Short mmCIF file of C-alpha atoms in Angstrom, two decimals:
data_model
loop_
_atom_site.label_atom_id
_atom_site.label_comp_id
_atom_site.label_asym_id
_atom_site.label_seq_id
_atom_site.Cartn_x
_atom_site.Cartn_y
_atom_site.Cartn_z
CA GLY D 1 -4.56 -8.20 -14.89
CA ALA D 2 -7.59 -8.39 -12.67
CA VAL D 3 -9.08 -5.17 -11.33
CA VAL D 4 -10.11 -4.54 -7.76
CA SER D 5 -11.77 -1.32 -6.74
CA GLN D 6 -12.09 0.18 -3.31
CA HIS D 7 -14.36 2.94 -2.08
CA PRO D 8 -13.91 5.46 -0.64
CA SER D 9 -10.30 6.26 -1.41
CA ARG D 10 -10.07 8.68 1.47
CA VAL D 11 -12.26 9.37 4.48
CA ILE D 12 -12.04 11.72 7.42
CA CYS D 13 -14.39 11.11 10.32
CA LYS D 14 -14.97 12.09 13.90
CA SER D 15 -13.99 9.82 16.75
CA GLY D 16 -16.81 7.46 17.68
CA THR D 17 -18.37 7.21 14.24
CA SER D 18 -18.41 4.15 12.02
CA VAL D 19 -16.87 3.94 8.58
CA LYS D 20 -17.66 1.41 5.87
CA ILE D 21 -15.15 0.54 3.15
CA GLU D 22 -16.17 -1.40 0.06
CA CYS D 23 -13.97 -3.72 -1.96
CA ARG D 24 -15.12 -4.99 -5.34
CA SER D 25 -13.56 -7.36 -7.85
CA LEU D 26 -14.60 -5.86 -11.18
CA ASP D 27 -13.76 -8.48 -13.76
CA PHE D 28 -13.44 -11.72 -11.84
CA GLN D 29 -15.14 -13.62 -9.08
CA ALA D 30 -13.27 -13.58 -5.80
CA THR D 31 -13.83 -16.53 -3.53
CA THR D 32 -11.53 -15.01 -0.98
CA MET D 33 -10.88 -11.42 -0.05
CA PHE D 34 -8.29 -10.13 2.34
CA TRP D 35 -8.20 -6.97 4.41
CA TYR D 36 -4.88 -5.40 5.29
CA ARG D 37 -3.83 -2.39 7.29
CA GLN D 38 -0.62 -0.49 6.76
CA PHE D 39 0.76 2.18 9.04
CA PRO D 40 3.27 4.69 7.65
CA LYS D 41 6.61 3.15 6.75
CA GLN D 42 5.52 -0.25 7.97
CA SER D 43 4.73 -3.48 6.16
CA LEU D 44 1.30 -4.80 5.30
CA MET D 45 -0.53 -6.36 8.21
CA LEU D 46 -3.21 -8.89 7.43
CA MET D 47 -6.32 -8.17 9.46
CA ALA D 48 -8.72 -10.82 8.24
CA THR D 49 -9.55 -13.26 5.50
CA SER D 50 -13.09 -13.51 4.24
CA ASN D 51 -14.66 -16.19 2.12
CA GLU D 52 -17.91 -15.59 0.30
CA GLY D 53 -20.89 -16.66 2.35
CA SER D 54 -19.01 -17.48 5.53
CA LYS D 55 -17.64 -15.68 8.56
CA ALA D 56 -14.33 -13.94 8.29
CA THR D 57 -11.21 -15.32 9.93
CA TYR D 58 -9.46 -12.66 11.96
CA GLU D 59 -5.76 -12.50 12.70
CA GLN D 60 -4.61 -12.54 16.28
CA GLY D 61 -5.04 -9.17 17.95
CA VAL D 62 -7.68 -7.90 15.54
CA GLU D 63 -11.02 -7.24 17.23
CA LYS D 64 -13.78 -8.82 15.21
CA ASP D 65 -16.45 -6.72 16.90
CA LYS D 66 -14.65 -3.56 15.94
CA PHE D 67 -13.77 -4.49 12.39
CA LEU D 68 -16.89 -6.00 10.87
CA ILE D 69 -16.40 -7.83 7.61
CA ASN D 70 -19.13 -8.92 5.26
CA HIS D 71 -18.48 -10.91 2.09
CA ALA D 72 -21.98 -11.26 0.73
CA SER D 73 -21.14 -12.00 -2.89
CA LEU D 74 -18.27 -13.18 -5.06
CA THR D 75 -17.51 -9.60 -6.06
CA LEU D 76 -18.06 -7.55 -2.93
CA SER D 77 -16.63 -7.45 0.56
CA THR D 78 -17.07 -4.65 3.09
CA LEU D 79 -15.08 -3.64 6.13
CA THR D 80 -16.80 -1.51 8.74
CA VAL D 81 -14.67 0.18 11.35
CA THR D 82 -17.06 0.67 14.25
CA SER D 83 -16.64 3.46 16.78
CA ALA D 84 -13.46 4.62 15.12
CA HIS D 85 -10.73 6.23 17.22
CA PRO D 86 -7.64 8.19 16.18
CA GLU D 87 -5.45 5.10 16.58
CA ASP D 88 -7.52 3.45 13.83
CA SER D 89 -6.20 6.01 11.36
CA SER D 90 -4.34 4.01 8.76
CA PHE D 91 -4.21 2.85 5.14
CA TYR D 92 -6.67 0.00 4.65
CA ILE D 93 -6.14 -2.18 1.61
CA CYS D 94 -8.22 -5.06 0.33
CA SER D 95 -7.13 -7.78 -2.03
CA ALA D 96 -9.03 -10.44 -3.88
CA ARG D 97 -8.13 -13.90 -5.02
CA GLY D 98 -9.87 -15.76 -7.80
CA THR D 99 -12.03 -18.84 -7.54
CA SER D 100 -9.45 -21.52 -8.15
CA GLY D 101 -7.68 -20.67 -4.92
CA GLY D 102 -4.86 -23.01 -5.62
CA PRO D 103 -1.12 -22.48 -5.82
CA GLY D 104 -0.16 -19.41 -7.72
CA GLU D 105 -3.53 -17.78 -7.46
CA THR D 106 -2.47 -14.18 -7.35
CA GLN D 107 -3.92 -11.67 -4.96
CA TYR D 108 -4.87 -8.45 -6.67
CA PHE D 109 -5.04 -5.35 -4.56
CA GLY D 110 -7.50 -2.52 -4.46
CA PRO D 111 -6.11 1.03 -4.45
CA GLY D 112 -6.53 1.39 -0.69
CA THR D 113 -8.54 3.65 1.60
CA ARG D 114 -6.84 6.21 3.73
CA LEU D 115 -8.75 6.69 6.99
CA LEU D 116 -8.17 9.65 9.27
CA VAL D 117 -10.05 9.74 12.53
CA LEU D 118 -10.08 13.10 14.27
CA GLY N 1 7.90 -19.66 13.01
CA GLN N 2 7.53 -18.23 9.57
CA ASN N 3 9.95 -15.61 8.42
CA ILE N 4 10.66 -13.55 5.32
CA ASP N 5 13.84 -11.48 5.21
CA GLN N 6 14.71 -8.74 2.75
CA PRO N 7 16.89 -5.66 3.04
CA THR N 8 15.21 -2.58 4.44
CA GLU N 9 16.55 -0.14 1.90
CA MET N 10 18.72 -0.06 -1.21
CA THR N 11 20.03 2.73 -3.39
CA ALA N 12 20.87 2.48 -7.08
CA THR N 13 21.62 4.75 -10.01
CA GLU N 14 19.33 5.46 -12.94
CA GLY N 15 20.18 3.16 -15.85
CA ALA N 16 21.94 0.61 -13.65
CA ILE N 17 20.93 -2.85 -12.45
CA VAL N 18 19.85 -3.76 -8.91
CA GLN N 19 19.16 -7.11 -7.26
CA ILE N 20 16.81 -7.33 -4.28
CA ASN N 21 17.20 -10.52 -2.27
CA CYS N 22 14.60 -12.37 -0.23
CA THR N 23 15.12 -15.37 2.02
CA TYR N 24 12.29 -17.28 3.61
CA GLN N 25 11.41 -19.94 6.12
CA THR N 26 7.78 -20.99 5.95
CA SER N 27 5.54 -23.91 6.76
CA GLY N 28 5.11 -25.26 3.28
CA PHE N 29 5.66 -23.52 -0.01
CA ASN N 30 3.20 -22.80 -2.77
CA GLY N 31 5.07 -20.11 -4.59
CA LEU N 32 6.76 -16.77 -4.09
CA PHE N 33 5.42 -13.42 -5.21
CA TRP N 34 7.01 -10.04 -5.77
CA TYR N 35 4.93 -6.89 -5.53
CA GLN N 36 5.80 -3.26 -6.14
CA GLN N 37 4.35 -0.58 -3.88
CA HIS N 38 4.75 3.13 -4.57
CA ALA N 39 4.43 5.43 -1.59
CA GLY N 40 0.81 5.97 -0.64
CA GLU N 41 -0.46 3.36 -3.07
CA ALA N 42 -1.50 -0.28 -2.88
CA PRO N 43 0.84 -3.07 -4.02
CA THR N 44 0.82 -4.19 -7.63
CA PHE N 45 1.72 -7.69 -8.75
CA LEU N 46 5.10 -8.15 -10.46
CA SER N 47 5.92 -11.84 -10.57
CA TYR N 48 5.27 -15.34 -9.33
CA ASN N 49 7.78 -18.20 -9.05
CA VAL N 50 6.97 -21.72 -7.96
CA LEU N 51 9.71 -23.65 -9.78
CA ASP N 52 13.44 -23.10 -9.50
CA GLY N 53 14.96 -20.79 -12.01
CA LEU N 54 14.67 -17.40 -13.57
CA GLU N 55 11.48 -15.81 -14.86
CA GLU N 56 12.03 -12.81 -17.09
CA LYS N 57 9.41 -10.17 -17.75
CA GLY N 58 10.74 -7.14 -19.55
CA ARG N 59 13.12 -5.14 -17.38
CA PHE N 60 12.21 -7.22 -14.34
CA SER N 61 13.32 -10.80 -13.63
CA SER N 62 12.69 -12.99 -10.62
CA PHE N 63 14.73 -15.99 -9.51
CA LEU N 64 13.88 -18.79 -7.11
CA SER N 65 15.87 -21.51 -5.37
CA ARG N 66 13.56 -23.61 -3.24
CA SER N 67 16.37 -25.69 -1.73
CA LYS N 68 18.02 -22.50 -0.46
CA GLY N 69 14.80 -20.72 0.50
CA TYR N 70 15.98 -17.82 -1.61
CA SER N 71 14.67 -15.50 -4.28
CA TYR N 72 15.77 -12.29 -5.89
CA LEU N 73 14.16 -9.62 -8.00
CA LEU N 74 16.42 -8.15 -10.66
CA LEU N 75 15.64 -4.75 -12.11
CA LYS N 76 17.53 -3.64 -15.21
CA GLU N 77 17.84 -0.25 -16.90
CA LEU N 78 16.57 1.45 -13.80
CA GLN N 79 14.22 4.38 -14.22
CA MET N 80 13.29 7.02 -11.68
CA LYS N 81 9.74 5.62 -11.61
CA ASP N 82 11.16 2.36 -10.22
CA SER N 83 11.66 4.11 -6.89
CA ALA N 84 9.26 2.17 -4.69
CA SER N 85 9.09 -0.53 -2.07
CA TYR N 86 9.39 -4.11 -3.29
CA LEU N 87 7.56 -6.73 -1.28
CA CYS N 88 8.44 -10.40 -1.21
CA ALA N 89 5.63 -12.76 -0.18
CA VAL N 90 5.49 -16.53 0.14
CA MET N 91 2.34 -18.61 -0.10
CA ASP N 92 2.44 -21.22 2.63
CA SER N 93 0.84 -24.66 2.85
CA ASN N 94 -2.51 -23.06 3.77
CA TYR N 95 -2.36 -20.84 0.68
CA GLN N 96 -1.87 -17.81 2.89
CA LEU N 97 0.60 -15.12 1.88
CA ILE N 98 3.38 -14.43 4.33
CA TRP N 99 4.75 -10.96 3.70
CA GLY N 100 8.23 -9.56 4.04
CA ALA N 101 8.61 -6.04 5.40
CA GLY N 102 9.56 -4.73 1.98
CA THR N 103 12.70 -3.19 0.49
CA LYS N 104 12.63 0.52 -0.20
CA LEU N 105 14.50 1.17 -3.43
CA ILE N 106 15.84 4.67 -4.00
CA ILE N 107 16.92 5.59 -7.52
CA LYS N 108 19.36 8.45 -7.93
CA PRO N 109 19.99 10.30 -11.19
#
């Protein structure tokens, strides 16, 4: 299967700082990448969908000025949590979908980044 | 609205068989996915169904009935490592995945 990497896997930061998370598709080109957040014992929550070379589409309730997404190439998307606060502590997971984008195009997930804001 | 329903938790015995059901109501249908998620890890892809019927892949099988808005994931010869959450997701008419809340499967010796 396709491989998606995510970096860092774990980050601890002070309140008010910004954190950047990278998501890379290693062996395929990803037209679309997705950013999810998952709180303990809860289901995945889609935050935003990003297409290469265009602005991300954010889900309702997700602040686009707080969660900056850049999808500059077909293999890299970044999520920056700006001015992080303790309530932003969560498991952030990216996924990537290949270039065909049609029915059955599987999303492959990165390993996730666990963010703890003190 | 769009809705995916699956049981919250199930318990089964090592070596046995378990069936995890998923029912859905979505705007359009472009296939149904099953993912496995171990605690603290990201989901991994298990199966994809777009036509009615059963897809078998080793110990895991997935079934779909589009007319009933129903799918199940069947796990045979259960192993302790199968303890995980199993997520059902439907791709809607906009090719977006609609996720169920997941079924936590507990395997007992």
